[in-house]
Amino acid sequence: MGNHSSAAGENYLNHEKGLWSWLTTVDHKRIGLMYMITVMFFFLVGGIMALLLRLELFAPNTVQGVGQVLKNGDIYNQVLTYHGAIMVFMVIVPGIPAILGNFFLPIHLGAKDVAFPKINLLSWYCFMAGAALAIATFFTHKIDTGWTFYTPYSIRTGTSTVLMVLGAFIMGMSSVLTGLNFIVTVHKLRAPGMTMHRMPLFVWALYSTAILQMLATPVLAITLLLLAAEKIFGVGIFDPALGGDPVLFQHFFWFYSHPAVYIMILPAMGIVSELIATFSRKVIFGYTAIAYSSLGIAAVSFFVWGHHMFVSGQSATAGIIFSFITMLVGVPTAIKMFNWVATIYKGSVRFDSPMLFALGFLFLFAIGGVTGIMLAVLPIDVHFHDTYFVVAHFHYVMVGGTLMALMGGFYYWFPKMFGKMFNESLARLSFVFIFVGFNVTFFPQFVLGAMGMPRRYFDYIPAYETLNKISTVGSWLILTGFLFGLYTIVQGIRKGEKAPMNPWGAKTLEWQTSSPPPHFNFDVEPVVTAGPYEYR
Amino acid sequence: MSTDNVAHPHSAHVSHHFKDATQEYDSGKQGIWLFMVTEILMFGAILVGYGIFHVLYPAMFAEGARELDWRLGFVNTLVLIFSSFTMALSIQLIQRNKTKQAALALATTVLCGAIFMVIKYFEWTHKFHLGFYPGRFLDVAKTHAEHANLGMYFGFYYCMTGLHGLHVLIGMGLIVWLLIRTIRGDFHSQYWIPVEGVGIFWHIVDLIWIFLFPLLYLVG
Ligand code: HEM
Ligand SMILES: [Cu+2]
């Protein structure tokens, strides 16, 4: 689409200038970048915490020096809580939708913006305000409850649960607003010819995620408010001393937080679908199956929360039912896996760095998924509950799954977002370090868990030492990988060659506008005449 | 700046990213309804909690309900229903370009909200006066509570009515904003999306009260 404005070099980055124009922007692309910077910052903070935790676990506490990096169990618990809470609420949940979703969903649909641009900006401010409150607890009384805020401990501990929980509440609002915006945009703002069944799979994934965000987050919101009320006024709902029921808190909490793990993973699956289609140069196998399995996963995810509570004292019948339904989630997930593999099969596959991350995703997510099914088996979970097996499982899903996809998507769309190319060799190097480091860090934890090492402990018996050492060394490899990644990005933005309109030869709409896109995304409103992956 | 994508003539009110007023209207309406879904879910969850404990401690909840003055709750119900009516009226009037009457209807709505809050205030302070504090602060001796955990009932009472009251306050703020814009002449037969949006919010807030009132004041 040759045209005068992009020829004149006008794009969303230079459309307006100055910090103020960014802080007041209603352009979804700029808001996406603002999220990118803030989320990357939180990732750094959460990452430093992770390194500290691993450093502490490098040796048993009897070893002078390394064994006592964190002075005592209290400090370990605090670092653990901030690591978990920051990674979940400020990195992985907002991550893909808020950064890449914001940036590309409207462009994928051929729209000029999301349906409610001002609300989009508002949701960034909500996110920042919530994050600020949560971080503020760091300077008052550091909280040590773990990111799940389980009662009754969270109402008894003398720490700033209220502030933290309000922060999470406000970040939840931000998440709801983003989801709402996406749903309306998908329903109402598609370009002529863009039927629902011509939408890229990334959009389908974001759409399913948005439904989850809207349906699950309000329940978390009220749970957190009640927790705050409990702490301030001693309401009694969750406090056994006042006739309340702490397990009810767990029910409420996981009714949100289990769907939340799909809020974390569905967008990642969407990115992987894009990457696999583009780099296999083939019509994606089973488009509708992939699209609707997202909705299927979203639907089933509401009925499985009890698998977090097998040992909480819920009835045996409930346990059996939850165990069974949990395994059902495997069905739509497997559908996706098989479709991706079928697409790669006999495609003309190119192993550019984004594709490497997509393949990394497939591998790691498969391990995370299979161990998830293992944990869904009631007797196995009773054995593995709160051991490092669980820690390894959820890191394989969240980091190996979501973060891999985020990195892949990031490299994939980098040329479009910044109009520059990055250094491919550096990008591959970052992949190798992250992928290898990840397995070195977390695979031993499956073994540790099976051997019985409990999670959330800051010390262990000598029998666990070797595997813990390996795991900690792995965390340094991951660090190296991300530093390479950061360097690749910064270097690309500063010195990269100018990116062409469509460096990967992809078919979705964003590649048919200039890099970086103009302020209104397209100079001429696109008219869609075919599906998103029409390779022959 | 690019202009050739402005194929459709823009009326003064249509924001840049919409093609026409219909698209903008439909999007706005869908957005507000979706938001209402989240509100209903949020109140729904606390109602579920209330329901669970009501089943667990029927006698205690009955004792709590006896302490509430259903007449005040009833008056408040009437006030809110009337305010919903004036709210709906204001949209009708704006659609027929009767700006002055619409402003009057909006002002009445805010007034009703204020009456509701004043009554609530007296209810709450009276409860405090009698020692009916939430949860562990309940003054068992002063209130002669039969059930030691009666504070939980009042915990629910203050949380539910408090959260609802907060919504009433937010609604009042929004309506004042509408009122100012109405007087300024921003709304007319071609454009009334914000009025309708806030209207829907207000109706839902009323509706939630219509659930809270029998549950808290009458049941038991
Ligand atoms: C990349 C390197 C990472 C390392 C080395 C690491 C390490 C750890 C360690 C040692 C724990 C404590 C386990 C326990 O004792 O229960 C932990 C917990 C946790 N991590 Fe990570 N982590 C990393 C990344 C992430 C990311 C990206 C996420 C994002 C979702 C994440 C989410 C969590 C959560 C939710 C917990 C549980 C916190 C809690 O129990 O309250 N981690 N991690
Ligand atoms: Cu779960």
XYZ file of C-alpha atoms in Angstrom, chain A residues 265-477:
213
model
C -1.260 -19.323 28.475
C -3.989 -18.776 25.844
C -2.430 -15.641 24.350
C 0.847 -17.543 24.182
C -0.862 -20.263 22.199
C -2.175 -17.595 19.861
C 1.307 -16.284 19.186
C 2.595 -19.784 18.589
C -0.134 -20.360 16.006
C 0.995 -17.247 14.125
C 4.647 -18.194 14.292
C 4.114 -21.755 13.164
C 1.932 -20.751 10.241
C 4.357 -18.086 9.070
C 7.554 -20.079 9.415
C 6.121 -23.301 8.003
C 4.778 -21.470 4.972
C 1.658 -23.525 5.027
C -2.039 -23.004 5.608
C -2.436 -23.749 9.293
C -3.855 -27.192 9.858
C -7.270 -27.127 11.514
C -7.860 -23.376 11.765
C -11.337 -23.730 13.249
C -10.240 -26.453 15.653
C -7.491 -24.204 17.009
C -9.808 -21.208 17.206
C -12.615 -22.987 19.011
C -10.357 -25.031 21.260
C -9.338 -21.692 22.805
C -12.951 -21.083 23.683
C -13.209 -24.678 24.880
C -10.241 -24.281 27.189
C -11.698 -21.040 28.496
C -15.012 -22.719 29.240
C -13.627 -25.818 30.952
C -11.155 -23.806 33.002
C -13.969 -22.538 35.203
C -14.807 -25.970 36.502
C -11.464 -27.262 37.611
C -10.364 -24.937 40.386
C -10.679 -27.665 43.009
C -7.546 -29.419 41.760
C -5.615 -26.903 43.832
C -7.431 -28.098 46.897
C -7.165 -31.864 46.811
C -5.610 -31.831 50.252
C -7.547 -28.878 51.673
C -10.258 -30.962 53.243
C -12.836 -30.693 50.487
C -14.915 -33.848 50.121
C -13.525 -36.901 48.371
C -16.315 -36.721 45.815
C -15.406 -33.152 44.990
C -11.796 -34.228 44.591
C -12.722 -36.996 42.180
C -14.945 -34.737 40.108
C -12.325 -31.988 39.924
C -9.700 -34.547 39.017
C -11.834 -35.795 36.139
C -12.788 -32.390 34.771
C -9.192 -31.246 34.969
C -8.174 -33.965 32.593
C -10.811 -32.750 30.159
C -8.768 -29.564 29.675
C -6.197 -31.842 28.109
C -8.506 -32.473 25.162
C -8.673 -28.997 23.604
C -5.024 -28.505 24.510
C -4.022 -31.680 22.719
C -6.084 -30.605 19.711
C -3.928 -27.513 19.481
C -0.688 -29.429 19.893
C -1.578 -31.890 17.152
C -2.654 -29.135 14.794
C 0.603 -27.275 15.281
C 2.656 -30.363 14.710
C 0.572 -31.240 11.660
C 1.210 -27.754 10.281
C 4.953 -28.067 10.689
C 4.870 -31.530 9.136
C 5.751 -31.211 5.444
C 5.848 -27.441 5.657
C 8.860 -25.575 4.315
C 10.055 -24.722 7.792
C 12.422 -21.799 8.392
C 14.284 -21.703 11.672
C 14.415 -17.981 12.270
C 14.682 -16.928 15.903
C 10.916 -16.445 16.439
C 10.345 -19.978 15.160
C 12.987 -21.310 17.520
C 11.029 -19.866 20.402
C 7.826 -21.386 19.030
C 9.463 -24.803 18.886
C 10.854 -24.209 22.364
C 7.309 -23.492 23.454
C 6.023 -26.754 21.976
C 8.693 -28.757 23.741
C 8.479 -27.098 27.143
C 4.743 -26.702 27.160
C 4.378 -30.387 26.359
C 6.383 -31.235 29.465
C 4.438 -28.723 31.539
C 1.149 -30.062 30.213
C 1.927 -33.714 30.769
C 3.084 -33.097 34.323
C -0.106 -31.088 34.794
C -2.161 -34.119 33.858
C -0.073 -36.120 36.300
C -0.920 -33.664 39.047
C -4.573 -33.876 38.106
C -4.506 -37.512 39.160
C -5.731 -37.272 42.723
C -3.416 -39.773 44.445
C -0.375 -38.447 42.630
C -1.187 -34.912 43.682
C -1.604 -35.934 47.277
C 1.950 -37.181 47.066
C 3.405 -34.269 45.095
C 1.400 -31.493 46.695
C 3.553 -28.520 47.696
C 6.737 -30.176 46.561
C 9.189 -28.934 43.978
C 7.408 -31.090 41.433
C 4.670 -28.484 41.433
C 7.184 -25.668 41.224
C 8.759 -27.309 38.184
C 5.367 -27.941 36.614
C 4.114 -24.391 36.813
C 7.400 -22.925 35.718
C 7.361 -25.180 32.664
C 3.916 -23.894 31.811
C 4.318 -20.252 32.719
C 7.917 -19.625 31.814
C 8.507 -22.393 29.316
C 5.115 -21.732 27.795
C 4.128 -18.117 28.109
C 7.492 -16.487 28.317
C 8.872 -18.460 25.378
C 5.931 -17.387 23.260
C 6.256 -13.806 24.425
C 9.904 -13.737 23.408
C 9.102 -15.378 20.082
C 6.304 -12.943 19.414
C 8.542 -10.133 20.410
C 11.224 -10.996 17.880
C 8.592 -11.762 15.251
C 6.898 -8.398 15.511
C 9.951 -6.370 16.413
C 10.512 -5.207 12.811
C 6.909 -4.049 12.607
C 6.908 -2.305 15.955
C 10.149 -0.408 15.567
C 10.760 -0.455 11.844
C 14.202 -1.924 12.435
C 15.744 -5.362 12.105
C 17.543 -7.013 15.022
C 20.694 -9.079 14.919
C 19.552 -12.612 14.151
C 22.627 -14.360 15.543
C 22.295 -12.559 18.849
C 18.636 -13.471 18.983
C 19.422 -17.129 18.418
C 22.087 -16.980 21.072
C 19.537 -15.615 23.526
C 17.232 -18.491 22.617
C 19.887 -21.135 23.194
C 20.792 -19.752 26.599
C 17.198 -19.333 27.735
C 16.139 -22.746 26.483
C 19.095 -24.691 27.845
C 19.190 -22.667 31.052
C 15.519 -23.202 31.585
C 15.788 -26.965 31.417
C 18.883 -27.012 33.576
C 17.047 -24.927 36.169
C 13.693 -26.605 36.276
C 14.107 -30.201 35.171
C 16.046 -31.179 38.294
C 13.163 -29.752 40.289
C 10.860 -32.505 39.031
C 13.300 -34.990 40.490
C 13.673 -33.001 43.698
C 9.914 -32.905 44.041
C 9.610 -36.606 43.460
C 12.275 -37.103 46.129
C 10.093 -35.109 48.473
C 11.700 -31.696 48.688
C 8.940 -29.339 49.851
C 8.382 -25.970 48.202
C 8.569 -22.654 50.030
C 11.333 -23.905 52.331
C 14.559 -22.002 52.555
C 16.711 -24.942 53.522
C 16.974 -28.619 52.723
C 18.682 -31.840 53.731
C 22.086 -32.673 52.175
C 20.529 -35.358 49.936
C 19.014 -32.597 47.782
C 22.183 -30.613 47.399
C 23.537 -31.667 43.999
C 20.301 -31.160 42.129
C 19.795 -27.788 43.775
C 23.268 -26.736 42.725
C 22.531 -27.671 39.121
C 19.252 -25.789 39.294
C 20.889 -22.632 40.568
C 23.542 -22.715 37.873
C 20.710 -23.006 35.368
C 19.217 -19.778 36.665
C 22.442 -17.988 35.738
C 22.190 -19.355 32.202
